[in-house]
Amino acid sequence: MAVHGPVVKIHPVVLASIADSYERRNEGASRVIGTLLGTVDKHSVEVTNCFSVPHNESEDEVAVDMEFAKNMYDLHKKVSPTEVIIGWYATGFDITEHSVLIHEYYSREAVNPIHLTVDTALQSSKMNIRAYTSAQMGVPGKTVGVMFTPLSIKYIYYDTEKIGVGLLQRTRDAPNRAKGLTSDLCQVGGAANRVQDMLTTVLAYIEDVLSGKVQADNSVGRFLTDLVSKVPKISAEDFESMLNSNINDLLMVTYLSNLTQAQISLNEKLVVL
Amino acid sequence: MASRKEPTTTPTAPMASTSSGATLDSPVKQIQIEGLVVLKIIKHYQEEGQGSEVVQGVLLGLVVEDRLEITNCFPFPQHTEDDADFDEVQYQMEMMRSLRHVNIDHLHVGWYQSTYYGSFVSRALLDSQFSYQHAIEESVVLVYDPIKTAQGSLSLKAYRLTPKLMEICKEKDFSAEGLKKAMIGFEHMFEEVPIVIKNSHLINVLLWELEDKSTVADKHELLNLSSSNHLEKSLQLLMDRVDDMSQDIVKYNTYSRNLSKQQQQKHQYTQRRQQENAQRQTRGEPPLPEEDISKMFKPPQPPPRMDTLLIAGQINNYCQNVKEFTSQNLGKLFMAEALQGHNS
């Protein structure tokens, strides 16, 4: 009987934080744990922030610095009072017995905490990100155990976050993993290039369909008609006049700002005289 | 949007500069930011900044040769009115101590602030940046413009005070003569430092994962044509600033006029005195005592020139932004024309 828990929505900030704290872990520690902060909805849990908590793990015992966790949560609360503890995370692939203990601690802090695992060791050559919630299992009255049931994960972004992540994606392709921030017309050029790439892909697909190499798909066809009809059909003179008036506006504003700049530098020279 | 208000407090600079290896003489030539910091700043503004528009926080990192690497950051809570007993220094200390426990770089290297349409050149920013730069040679202020970012491209700039301006702030000499001596123009107040974003390999793996799993398509906000709203607001702010500037100029003009009038009066007074003394001498009476002229004619207070400089710098910034914006829009308009040309 599957337990359908809430959907876990994660912001990329959280994952980047987790990866970063894994990189900075102490010598000898095989994994890192920390607290997840966020908001709870009726059907979903949104994870917006996290911080790592120092802990010691050995074969038969685990020690977590609760004091630290409490302190950090208080500090974070001062900045964003709407965030609450909604669970905890751990790097590493499996769920160990220690996880159960830690989960128990967190169930005291939050109602039905979420447990997130991020496989930073890349065991299956991919970074597996999974979320679980705990459920009681076993025979009531006798041996009661805890089972971790998986939850579905969605990645959500704010608009600005999407743009930030987009920039980071482009950083990934650059040679020494570093990329400067472009400005001005270069950005428009870059965006235009990207659109052009996408159009080439679409064109290649259409060619394939026309020559019979690929089976035509109706839904894709509908999208294509949508795309083509998005370019509005305006009569040539109307468009000319619209374009010209817009260009005039922009040129006037450029002229005025140049004038203002010249004015203030003149003013400065006069004062210094 | 809510009415703007200038930030009343800013993150306090550290008490004593923490040891970061050898102190560098050369200023910072480049800033290297980790993706994590970018995401955190974006998130902080998104969640907490809608009300008062200015969010601030502290940057942590280290200095490597002539590069300033920013590896982490933490936000600063808003200074609310009903939070009288909130101790900012304590918050900062606590945060840094806790971060040290989890091996995060706890060296203060600067601070960040969000801005509204590019209006960040203010006295408050100058003061805090000065105290930061005074304590730590290489600190910078990162200015994040969320509205410009929402339009399609991340707008993050790093500024430092020029050495000349640092000198002036140290002397606290903001009068006209002081500024004239240092030959500071509004272009020489802040220097911009180029930013580079760099990610570790693990973060890159994460980015691959996200791209794989994420189903939302890339939104092309940048190519949006309808952005006259933004232009209007920028121009509005520019006009306000120009008004301020003209008021300032009028004040300065009245001051110089008063000064010259006073000089004339002094001159006339001394002349009259001399004439009278000469007359008295001819009559054989003792000459009148020479009164202290400076006490009689108090020189008018020269207006502070620092504000003018700041306003000029701000106007310059607005103009730059407007020009950047118009050049982008012109490009977009020409693209739209090309698209129409194919259809018609």
mmCIF file of N, CA and C in Angstrom, chain A residues 106-159:
data_model
loop_
_atom_site.group_PDB
_atom_site.id
_atom_site.type_symbol
_atom_site.label_atom_id
_atom_site.label_comp_id
_atom_site.label_asym_id
_atom_site.label_seq_id
_atom_site.Cartn_x
_atom_site.Cartn_y
_atom_site.Cartn_z
ATOM 1 N N TYR A 106 14.562 14.849 14.797
ATOM 2 C CA TYR A 106 13.914 15.887 14.021
ATOM 3 C C TYR A 106 12.405 15.814 14.087
ATOM 4 N N SER A 107 11.871 14.629 14.402
ATOM 5 C CA SER A 107 10.411 14.583 14.513
ATOM 6 C C SER A 107 9.945 15.315 15.744
ATOM 7 N N ARG A 108 10.886 15.548 16.677
ATOM 8 C CA ARG A 108 10.509 16.356 17.823
ATOM 9 C C ARG A 108 10.420 17.820 17.423
ATOM 10 N N GLU A 109 11.216 18.192 16.431
ATOM 11 C CA GLU A 109 11.240 19.602 16.036
ATOM 12 C C GLU A 109 10.126 19.939 15.070
ATOM 13 N N ALA A 110 9.836 19.018 14.181
ATOM 14 C CA ALA A 110 8.866 19.331 13.142
ATOM 15 C C ALA A 110 7.843 18.218 13.044
ATOM 16 N N VAL A 111 6.700 18.545 12.540
ATOM 17 C CA VAL A 111 5.675 17.542 12.342
ATOM 18 C C VAL A 111 5.977 16.798 11.059
ATOM 19 N N ASN A 112 6.118 15.509 11.129
ATOM 20 C CA ASN A 112 6.350 14.708 9.934
ATOM 21 C C ASN A 112 7.527 15.223 9.099
ATOM 22 N N PRO A 113 8.725 15.091 9.607
ATOM 23 C CA PRO A 113 9.864 15.671 8.905
ATOM 24 C C PRO A 113 10.193 14.930 7.623
ATOM 25 N N ILE A 114 10.811 15.659 6.727
ATOM 26 C CA ILE A 114 11.238 15.102 5.449
ATOM 27 C C ILE A 114 12.713 14.772 5.563
ATOM 28 N N HIS A 115 13.107 13.657 4.985
ATOM 29 C CA HIS A 115 14.514 13.336 4.964
ATOM 30 C C HIS A 115 14.979 13.360 3.515
ATOM 31 N N LEU A 116 16.018 14.108 3.264
ATOM 32 C CA LEU A 116 16.511 14.270 1.896
ATOM 33 C C LEU A 116 17.898 13.642 1.802
ATOM 34 N N THR A 117 18.121 12.813 0.808
ATOM 35 C CA THR A 117 19.490 12.318 0.618
ATOM 36 C C THR A 117 20.000 12.818 -0.718
ATOM 37 N N VAL A 118 21.232 13.255 -0.673
ATOM 38 C CA VAL A 118 21.892 13.723 -1.881
ATOM 39 C C VAL A 118 23.132 12.874 -2.059
ATOM 40 N N ASP A 119 23.209 12.179 -3.150
ATOM 41 C CA ASP A 119 24.339 11.291 -3.326
ATOM 42 C C ASP A 119 25.516 12.058 -3.911
ATOM 43 N N THR A 120 26.335 12.620 -3.023
ATOM 44 C CA THR A 120 27.457 13.408 -3.506
ATOM 45 C C THR A 120 28.631 12.542 -3.897
ATOM 46 N N ALA A 121 28.629 11.294 -3.459
ATOM 47 C CA ALA A 121 29.739 10.430 -3.823
ATOM 48 C C ALA A 121 29.516 9.854 -5.207
ATOM 49 N N LEU A 122 28.389 10.156 -5.797
ATOM 50 C CA LEU A 122 28.109 9.768 -7.179
ATOM 51 C C LEU A 122 28.253 8.272 -7.384
ATOM 52 N N GLN A 123 27.585 7.543 -6.500
ATOM 53 C CA GLN A 123 27.784 6.098 -6.549
ATOM 54 C C GLN A 123 27.260 5.476 -7.829
ATOM 55 N N SER A 124 26.136 5.994 -8.309
ATOM 56 C CA SER A 124 25.618 5.376 -9.530
ATOM 57 C C SER A 124 25.867 6.295 -10.709
ATOM 58 N N SER A 125 27.018 6.967 -10.682
ATOM 59 C CA SER A 125 27.466 7.900 -11.730
ATOM 60 C C SER A 125 26.425 8.974 -12.031
ATOM 61 N N LYS A 126 25.560 9.206 -11.082
ATOM 62 C CA LYS A 126 24.640 10.328 -11.186
ATOM 63 C C LYS A 126 24.411 10.830 -9.782
ATOM 64 N N MET A 127 24.064 12.096 -9.655
ATOM 65 C CA MET A 127 23.813 12.585 -8.302
ATOM 66 C C MET A 127 22.348 12.340 -7.983
ATOM 67 N N ASN A 128 22.100 11.260 -7.267
ATOM 68 C CA ASN A 128 20.725 10.931 -6.953
ATOM 69 C C ASN A 128 20.211 11.773 -5.814
ATOM 70 N N ILE A 129 19.076 12.386 -6.037
ATOM 71 C CA ILE A 129 18.490 13.207 -4.980
ATOM 72 C C ILE A 129 17.141 12.601 -4.645
ATOM 73 N N ARG A 130 16.989 12.163 -3.421
ATOM 74 C CA ARG A 130 15.758 11.495 -3.029
ATOM 75 C C ARG A 130 15.208 12.101 -1.761
ATOM 76 N N ALA A 131 13.915 12.032 -1.622
ATOM 77 C CA ALA A 131 13.280 12.514 -0.391
ATOM 78 C C ALA A 131 12.440 11.402 0.188
ATOM 79 N N TYR A 132 12.427 11.352 1.528
ATOM 80 C CA TYR A 132 11.666 10.309 2.194
ATOM 81 C C TYR A 132 10.897 10.899 3.347
ATOM 82 N N THR A 133 9.846 10.201 3.710
ATOM 83 C CA THR A 133 9.207 10.525 4.962
ATOM 84 C C THR A 133 9.069 9.212 5.719
ATOM 85 N N SER A 134 8.925 9.351 7.031
ATOM 86 C CA SER A 134 8.941 8.108 7.800
ATOM 87 C C SER A 134 7.533 7.610 8.036
ATOM 88 N N ALA A 135 7.408 6.328 8.145
ATOM 89 C CA ALA A 135 6.114 5.719 8.445
ATOM 90 C C ALA A 135 6.368 4.568 9.403
ATOM 91 N N GLN A 136 5.450 4.387 10.284
ATOM 92 C CA GLN A 136 5.587 3.267 11.219
ATOM 93 C C GLN A 136 5.268 1.986 10.491
ATOM 94 N N MET A 137 5.950 0.943 10.860
ATOM 95 C CA MET A 137 5.583 -0.331 10.260
ATOM 96 C C MET A 137 5.832 -1.415 11.284
ATOM 97 N N GLY A 138 5.337 -2.539 11.000
ATOM 98 C CA GLY A 138 5.573 -3.646 11.919
ATOM 99 C C GLY A 138 4.287 -4.021 12.633
ATOM 100 N N VAL A 139 4.418 -4.929 13.498
ATOM 101 C CA VAL A 139 3.255 -5.396 14.238
ATOM 102 C C VAL A 139 3.038 -4.480 15.441
ATOM 103 N N PRO A 140 1.867 -3.901 15.556
ATOM 104 C CA PRO A 140 1.661 -2.975 16.680
ATOM 105 C C PRO A 140 1.711 -3.747 17.987
ATOM 106 N N GLY A 141 2.364 -3.147 18.927
ATOM 107 C CA GLY A 141 2.457 -3.793 20.233
ATOM 108 C C GLY A 141 3.739 -4.587 20.360
ATOM 109 N N LYS A 142 4.241 -5.085 19.251
ATOM 110 C CA LYS A 142 5.463 -5.870 19.345
ATOM 111 C C LYS A 142 6.615 -5.074 18.740
ATOM 112 N N THR A 143 7.263 -5.621 17.769
ATOM 113 C CA THR A 143 8.404 -4.880 17.200
ATOM 114 C C THR A 143 7.878 -3.829 16.233
ATOM 115 N N VAL A 144 8.161 -2.608 16.600
ATOM 116 C CA VAL A 144 7.737 -1.515 15.722
ATOM 117 C C VAL A 144 8.975 -0.940 15.057
ATOM 118 N N GLY A 145 8.913 -0.782 13.786
ATOM 119 C CA GLY A 145 10.064 -0.225 13.081
ATOM 120 C C GLY A 145 9.644 1.008 12.317
ATOM 121 N N VAL A 146 10.613 1.594 11.711
ATOM 122 C CA VAL A 146 10.348 2.803 10.941
ATOM 123 C C VAL A 146 10.734 2.531 9.503
ATOM 124 N N MET A 147 9.873 2.899 8.620
ATOM 125 C CA MET A 147 10.175 2.706 7.210
ATOM 126 C C MET A 147 10.224 4.058 6.539
ATOM 127 N N PHE A 148 11.169 4.210 5.652
ATOM 128 C CA PHE A 148 11.258 5.466 4.922
ATOM 129 C C PHE A 148 10.596 5.294 3.568
ATOM 130 N N THR A 149 9.551 6.032 3.339
ATOM 131 C CA THR A 149 8.867 5.938 2.053
ATOM 132 C C THR A 149 9.287 7.098 1.166
ATOM 133 N N PRO A 150 9.540 6.800 -0.077
ATOM 134 C CA PRO A 150 10.022 7.876 -0.963
ATOM 135 C C PRO A 150 8.894 8.840 -1.333
ATOM 136 N N LEU A 151 9.292 10.050 -1.608
ATOM 137 C CA LEU A 151 8.355 11.085 -2.032
ATOM 138 C C LEU A 151 8.804 11.613 -3.381
ATOM 139 N N SER A 152 7.885 12.213 -4.100
ATOM 140 C CA SER A 152 8.271 12.765 -5.401
ATOM 141 C C SER A 152 8.852 14.162 -5.209
ATOM 142 N N ILE A 153 9.833 14.443 -6.052
ATOM 143 C CA ILE A 153 10.550 15.715 -5.932
ATOM 144 C C ILE A 153 10.296 16.560 -7.166
ATOM 145 N N LYS A 154 10.109 17.830 -6.925
ATOM 146 C CA LYS A 154 10.022 18.764 -8.061
ATOM 147 C C LYS A 154 10.990 19.894 -7.784
ATOM 148 N N TYR A 155 11.586 20.403 -8.842
ATOM 149 C CA TYR A 155 12.452 21.554 -8.646
ATOM 150 C C TYR A 155 11.696 22.790 -9.044
ATOM 151 N N ILE A 156 11.615 23.733 -8.152
ATOM 152 C CA ILE A 156 10.946 24.971 -8.539
ATOM 153 C C ILE A 156 11.918 26.133 -8.393
ATOM 154 N N TYR A 157 11.687 27.124 -9.215
ATOM 155 C CA TYR A 157 12.565 28.289 -9.215
ATOM 156 C C TYR A 157 11.724 29.542 -9.160
ATOM 157 N N TYR A 158 12.250 30.562 -8.537
ATOM 158 C CA TYR A 158 11.682 31.881 -8.745
ATOM 159 C C TYR A 158 12.140 32.327 -10.124
ATOM 160 N N ASP A 159 11.520 33.354 -10.656
ATOM 161 C CA ASP A 159 11.936 33.838 -11.982
ATOM 162 C C ASP A 159 13.391 34.233 -12.002
#
